[in-house]
Every structure is written in C-alpha cells, then in structure tokens.
PDB file of C-alpha atoms in Angstrom:
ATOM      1  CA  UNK A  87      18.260  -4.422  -7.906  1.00 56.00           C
ATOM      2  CA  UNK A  88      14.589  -4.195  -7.435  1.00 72.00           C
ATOM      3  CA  UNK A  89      12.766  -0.622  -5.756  1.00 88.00           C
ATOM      4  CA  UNK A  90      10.420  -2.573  -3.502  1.00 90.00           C
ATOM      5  CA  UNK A  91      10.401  -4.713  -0.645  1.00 92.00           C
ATOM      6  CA  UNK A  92       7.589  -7.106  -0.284  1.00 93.00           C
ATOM      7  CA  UNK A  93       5.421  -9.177   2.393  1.00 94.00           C
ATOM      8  CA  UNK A  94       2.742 -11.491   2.955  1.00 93.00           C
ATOM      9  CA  UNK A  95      -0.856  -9.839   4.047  1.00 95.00           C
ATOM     10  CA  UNK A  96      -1.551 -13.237   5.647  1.00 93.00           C
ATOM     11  CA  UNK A  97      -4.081 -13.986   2.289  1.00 94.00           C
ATOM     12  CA  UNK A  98      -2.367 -15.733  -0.633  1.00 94.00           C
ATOM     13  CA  UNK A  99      -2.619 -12.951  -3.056  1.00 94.00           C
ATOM     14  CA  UNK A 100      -2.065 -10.088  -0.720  1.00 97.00           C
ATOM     15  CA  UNK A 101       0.876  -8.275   0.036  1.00 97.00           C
ATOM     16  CA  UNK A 102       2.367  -5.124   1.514  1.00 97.00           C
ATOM     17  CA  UNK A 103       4.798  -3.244  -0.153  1.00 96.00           C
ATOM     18  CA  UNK A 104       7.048  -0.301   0.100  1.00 94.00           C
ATOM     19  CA  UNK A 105       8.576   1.061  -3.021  1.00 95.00           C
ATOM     20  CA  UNK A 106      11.543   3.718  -3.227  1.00 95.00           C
ATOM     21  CA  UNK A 107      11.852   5.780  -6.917  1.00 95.00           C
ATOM     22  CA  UNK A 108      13.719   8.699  -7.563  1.00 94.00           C
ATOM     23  CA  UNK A 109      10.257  10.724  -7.297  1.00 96.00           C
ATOM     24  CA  UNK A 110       8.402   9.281  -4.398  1.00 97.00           C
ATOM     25  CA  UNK A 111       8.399   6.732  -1.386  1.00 97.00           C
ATOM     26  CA  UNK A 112       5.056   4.927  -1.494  1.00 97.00           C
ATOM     27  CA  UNK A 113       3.451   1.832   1.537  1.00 98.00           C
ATOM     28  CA  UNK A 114       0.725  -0.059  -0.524  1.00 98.00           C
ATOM     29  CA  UNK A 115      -1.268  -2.952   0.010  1.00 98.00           C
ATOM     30  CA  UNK A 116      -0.761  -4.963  -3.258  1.00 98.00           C
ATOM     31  CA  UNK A 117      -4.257  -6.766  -4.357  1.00 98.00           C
ATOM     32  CA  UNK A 118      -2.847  -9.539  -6.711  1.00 96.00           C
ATOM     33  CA  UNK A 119      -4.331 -12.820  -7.037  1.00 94.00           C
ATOM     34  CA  UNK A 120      -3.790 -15.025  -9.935  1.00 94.00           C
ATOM     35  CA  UNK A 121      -7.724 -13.496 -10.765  1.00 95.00           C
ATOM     36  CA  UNK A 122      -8.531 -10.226 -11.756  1.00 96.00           C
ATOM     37  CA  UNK A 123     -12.477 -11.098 -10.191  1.00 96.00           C
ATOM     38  CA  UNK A 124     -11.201 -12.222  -6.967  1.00 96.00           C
ATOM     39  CA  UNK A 125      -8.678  -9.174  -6.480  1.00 96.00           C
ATOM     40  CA  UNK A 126     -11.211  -6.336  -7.365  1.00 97.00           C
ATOM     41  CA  UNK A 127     -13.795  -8.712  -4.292  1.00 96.00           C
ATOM     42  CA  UNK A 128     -10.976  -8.180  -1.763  1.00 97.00           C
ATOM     43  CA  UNK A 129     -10.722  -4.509  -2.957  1.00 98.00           C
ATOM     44  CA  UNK A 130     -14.321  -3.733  -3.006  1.00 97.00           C
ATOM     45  CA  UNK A 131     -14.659  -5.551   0.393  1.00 97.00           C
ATOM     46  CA  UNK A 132     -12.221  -3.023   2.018  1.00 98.00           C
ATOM     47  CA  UNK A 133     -13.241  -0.418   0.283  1.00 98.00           C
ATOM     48  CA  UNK A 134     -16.661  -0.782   1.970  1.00 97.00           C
ATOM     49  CA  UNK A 135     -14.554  -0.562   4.973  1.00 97.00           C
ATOM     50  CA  UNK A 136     -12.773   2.744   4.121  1.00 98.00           C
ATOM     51  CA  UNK A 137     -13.596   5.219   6.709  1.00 98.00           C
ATOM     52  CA  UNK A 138     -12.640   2.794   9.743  1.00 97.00           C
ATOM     53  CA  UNK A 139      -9.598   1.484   7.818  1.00 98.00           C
ATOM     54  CA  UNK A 140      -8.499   5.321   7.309  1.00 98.00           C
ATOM     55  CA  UNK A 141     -10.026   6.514  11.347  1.00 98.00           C
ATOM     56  CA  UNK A 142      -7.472   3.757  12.214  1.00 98.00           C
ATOM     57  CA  UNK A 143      -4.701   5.331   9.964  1.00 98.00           C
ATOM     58  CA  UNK A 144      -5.141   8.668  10.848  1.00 98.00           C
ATOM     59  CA  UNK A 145      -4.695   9.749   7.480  1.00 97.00           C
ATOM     60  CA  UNK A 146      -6.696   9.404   4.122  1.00 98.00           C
ATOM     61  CA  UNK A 147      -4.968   6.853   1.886  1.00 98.00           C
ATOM     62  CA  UNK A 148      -5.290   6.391  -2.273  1.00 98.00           C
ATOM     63  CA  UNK A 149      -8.104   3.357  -3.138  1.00 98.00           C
ATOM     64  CA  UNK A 150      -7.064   2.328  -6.900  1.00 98.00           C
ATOM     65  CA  UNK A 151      -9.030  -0.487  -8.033  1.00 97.00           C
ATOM     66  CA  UNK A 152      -7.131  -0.228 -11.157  1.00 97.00           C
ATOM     67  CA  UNK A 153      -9.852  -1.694 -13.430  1.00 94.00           C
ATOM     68  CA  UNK A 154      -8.863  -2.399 -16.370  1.00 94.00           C
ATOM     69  CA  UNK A 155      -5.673  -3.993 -14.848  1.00 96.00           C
ATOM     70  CA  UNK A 156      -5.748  -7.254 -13.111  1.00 97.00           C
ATOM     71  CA  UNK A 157      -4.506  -5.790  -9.627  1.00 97.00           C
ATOM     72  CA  UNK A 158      -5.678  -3.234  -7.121  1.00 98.00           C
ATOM     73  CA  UNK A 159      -3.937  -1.206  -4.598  1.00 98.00           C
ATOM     74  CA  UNK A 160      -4.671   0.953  -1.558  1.00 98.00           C
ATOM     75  CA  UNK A 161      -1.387   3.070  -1.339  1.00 98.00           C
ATOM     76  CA  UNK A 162      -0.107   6.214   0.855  1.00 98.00           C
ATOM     77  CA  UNK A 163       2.805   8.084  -0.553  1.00 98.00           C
ATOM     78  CA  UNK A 164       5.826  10.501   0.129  1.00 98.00           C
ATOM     79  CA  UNK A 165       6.375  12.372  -3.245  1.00 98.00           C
ATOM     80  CA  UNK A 166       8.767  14.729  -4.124  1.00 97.00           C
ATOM     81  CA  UNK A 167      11.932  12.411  -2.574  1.00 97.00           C
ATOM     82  CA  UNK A 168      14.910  11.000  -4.654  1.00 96.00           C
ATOM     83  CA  UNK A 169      16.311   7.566  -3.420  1.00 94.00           C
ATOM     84  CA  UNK A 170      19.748   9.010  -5.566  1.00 95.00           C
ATOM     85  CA  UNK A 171      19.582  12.176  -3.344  1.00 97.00           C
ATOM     86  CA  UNK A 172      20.801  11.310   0.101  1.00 97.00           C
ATOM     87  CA  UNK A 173      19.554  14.531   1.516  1.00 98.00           C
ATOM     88  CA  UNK A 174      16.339  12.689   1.587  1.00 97.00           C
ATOM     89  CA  UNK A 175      17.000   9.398   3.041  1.00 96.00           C
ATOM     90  CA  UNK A 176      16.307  10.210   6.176  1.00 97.00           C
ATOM     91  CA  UNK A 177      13.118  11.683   5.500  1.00 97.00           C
ATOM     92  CA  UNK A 178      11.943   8.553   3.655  1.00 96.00           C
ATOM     93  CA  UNK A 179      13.220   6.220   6.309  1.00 96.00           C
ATOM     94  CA  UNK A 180      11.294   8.397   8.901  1.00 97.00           C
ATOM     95  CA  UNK A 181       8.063   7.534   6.558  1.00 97.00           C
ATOM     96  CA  UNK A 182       8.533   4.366   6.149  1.00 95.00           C
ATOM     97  CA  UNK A 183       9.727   4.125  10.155  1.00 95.00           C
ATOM     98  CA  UNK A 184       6.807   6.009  10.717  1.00 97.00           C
ATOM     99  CA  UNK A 185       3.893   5.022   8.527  1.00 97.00           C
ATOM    100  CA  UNK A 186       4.383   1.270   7.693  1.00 95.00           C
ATOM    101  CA  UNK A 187       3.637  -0.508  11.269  1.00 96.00           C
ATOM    102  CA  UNK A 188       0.604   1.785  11.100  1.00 97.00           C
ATOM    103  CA  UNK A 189      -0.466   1.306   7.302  1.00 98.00           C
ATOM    104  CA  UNK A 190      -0.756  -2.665   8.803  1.00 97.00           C
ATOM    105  CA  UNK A 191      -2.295  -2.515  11.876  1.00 97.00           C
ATOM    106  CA  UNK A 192      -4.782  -0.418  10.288  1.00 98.00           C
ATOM    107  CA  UNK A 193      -5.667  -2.850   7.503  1.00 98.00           C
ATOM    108  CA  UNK A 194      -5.153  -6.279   8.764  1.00 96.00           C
ATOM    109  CA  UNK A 195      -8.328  -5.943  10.747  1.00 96.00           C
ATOM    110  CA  UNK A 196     -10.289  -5.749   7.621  1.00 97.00           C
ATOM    111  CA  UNK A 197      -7.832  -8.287   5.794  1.00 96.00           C
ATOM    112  CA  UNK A 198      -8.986 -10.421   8.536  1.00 95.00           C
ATOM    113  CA  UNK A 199     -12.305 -10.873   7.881  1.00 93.00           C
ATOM    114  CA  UNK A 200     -11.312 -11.574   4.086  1.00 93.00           C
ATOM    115  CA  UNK A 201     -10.995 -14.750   5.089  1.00 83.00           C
TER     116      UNK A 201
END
C-alpha cells in the first residue's frame, strides 16, 4: 500500500529510500532521527562533503536540509514517470536498477565517518 521501500544507512536514524508516485521516481537518503538537532549535524556533516559524495555519483544530487521540518534529505530523482502508466516501468526500474547501488556506495563513505 505504501510508495516507498525503505533501508537501514547503517546509523539509527538513517535510511535509504526509493519512492514511486504517479509524477516521479525519486533514491533519497532519509535524515530522520528522533531529533531535529542531530538530523540537520548528520546533514550538515555531508553536506561539507558534497563535491566528493557527488565526484563519486557522477551526477549532482538535491541537498534539502528541510529546516523548518524535523528531517533532511539528499535525493536524486526521475520526474515526469507515472507508476499507473506501464509504459514507464521499465524506465523507472532501469533508474532505480541503475542509480540506487550507486546513490549508496557513493554516500556510505561519508555515512561512515558519522559515526
């Protein structure tokens, strides 16, 4: 029932995600900690490590502190897909297929040395 699928960063608090919507396929790393201090640290902290995190990528990704929210996300994105139009499945699974195993080994580096 639920448009994302979610997993453990290795840091309680931490998590990658991949959502599926009618407009867009999105990989994020999910900053959400039980406080809103701690979560924008960990965001700040890889946001100081942007352009290796993004060399590593090979691709510029989307840093959203979010602040007045208590999360904080770094996200790349497929838009203009439809999970209701299966024309387009196969273009988001090549994404995901494509762009998750990546998104991680990128970050968890830096996610690392949260610790």
């Amino acid at each position: 029932k639920d448009h994302w699928l979610s997993a453990g960063a290795g840091i309680s608090g931490l998590r990658y995600t991949f959502v599926i919507t009618s407009k867009y396929v999105r990989i994020e790393l999910a900053i959400t900690s039980s406080k809103k201090e701690k979560n924008k640290n960990y965001f700040k902290k890889l946001l100081s490590q942007k352009d290796s995190i993004e060399e590593a990528f090979g691709k510029s990704l989307e840093w959203e502190e979010l602040p007045e929210a208590k999360m904080s996300r770094i996200k790349y994105e497929l838009i203009g897909v439809n999970l209701f139009d299966k024309a387009d499945w196969d273009k988001m699974s090549k994404f995901l297929i494509e762009y998750l195993p990546k998104f991680e080994s990128a970050l968890q580096p830096a996610i690392k040395k949260l610790k």
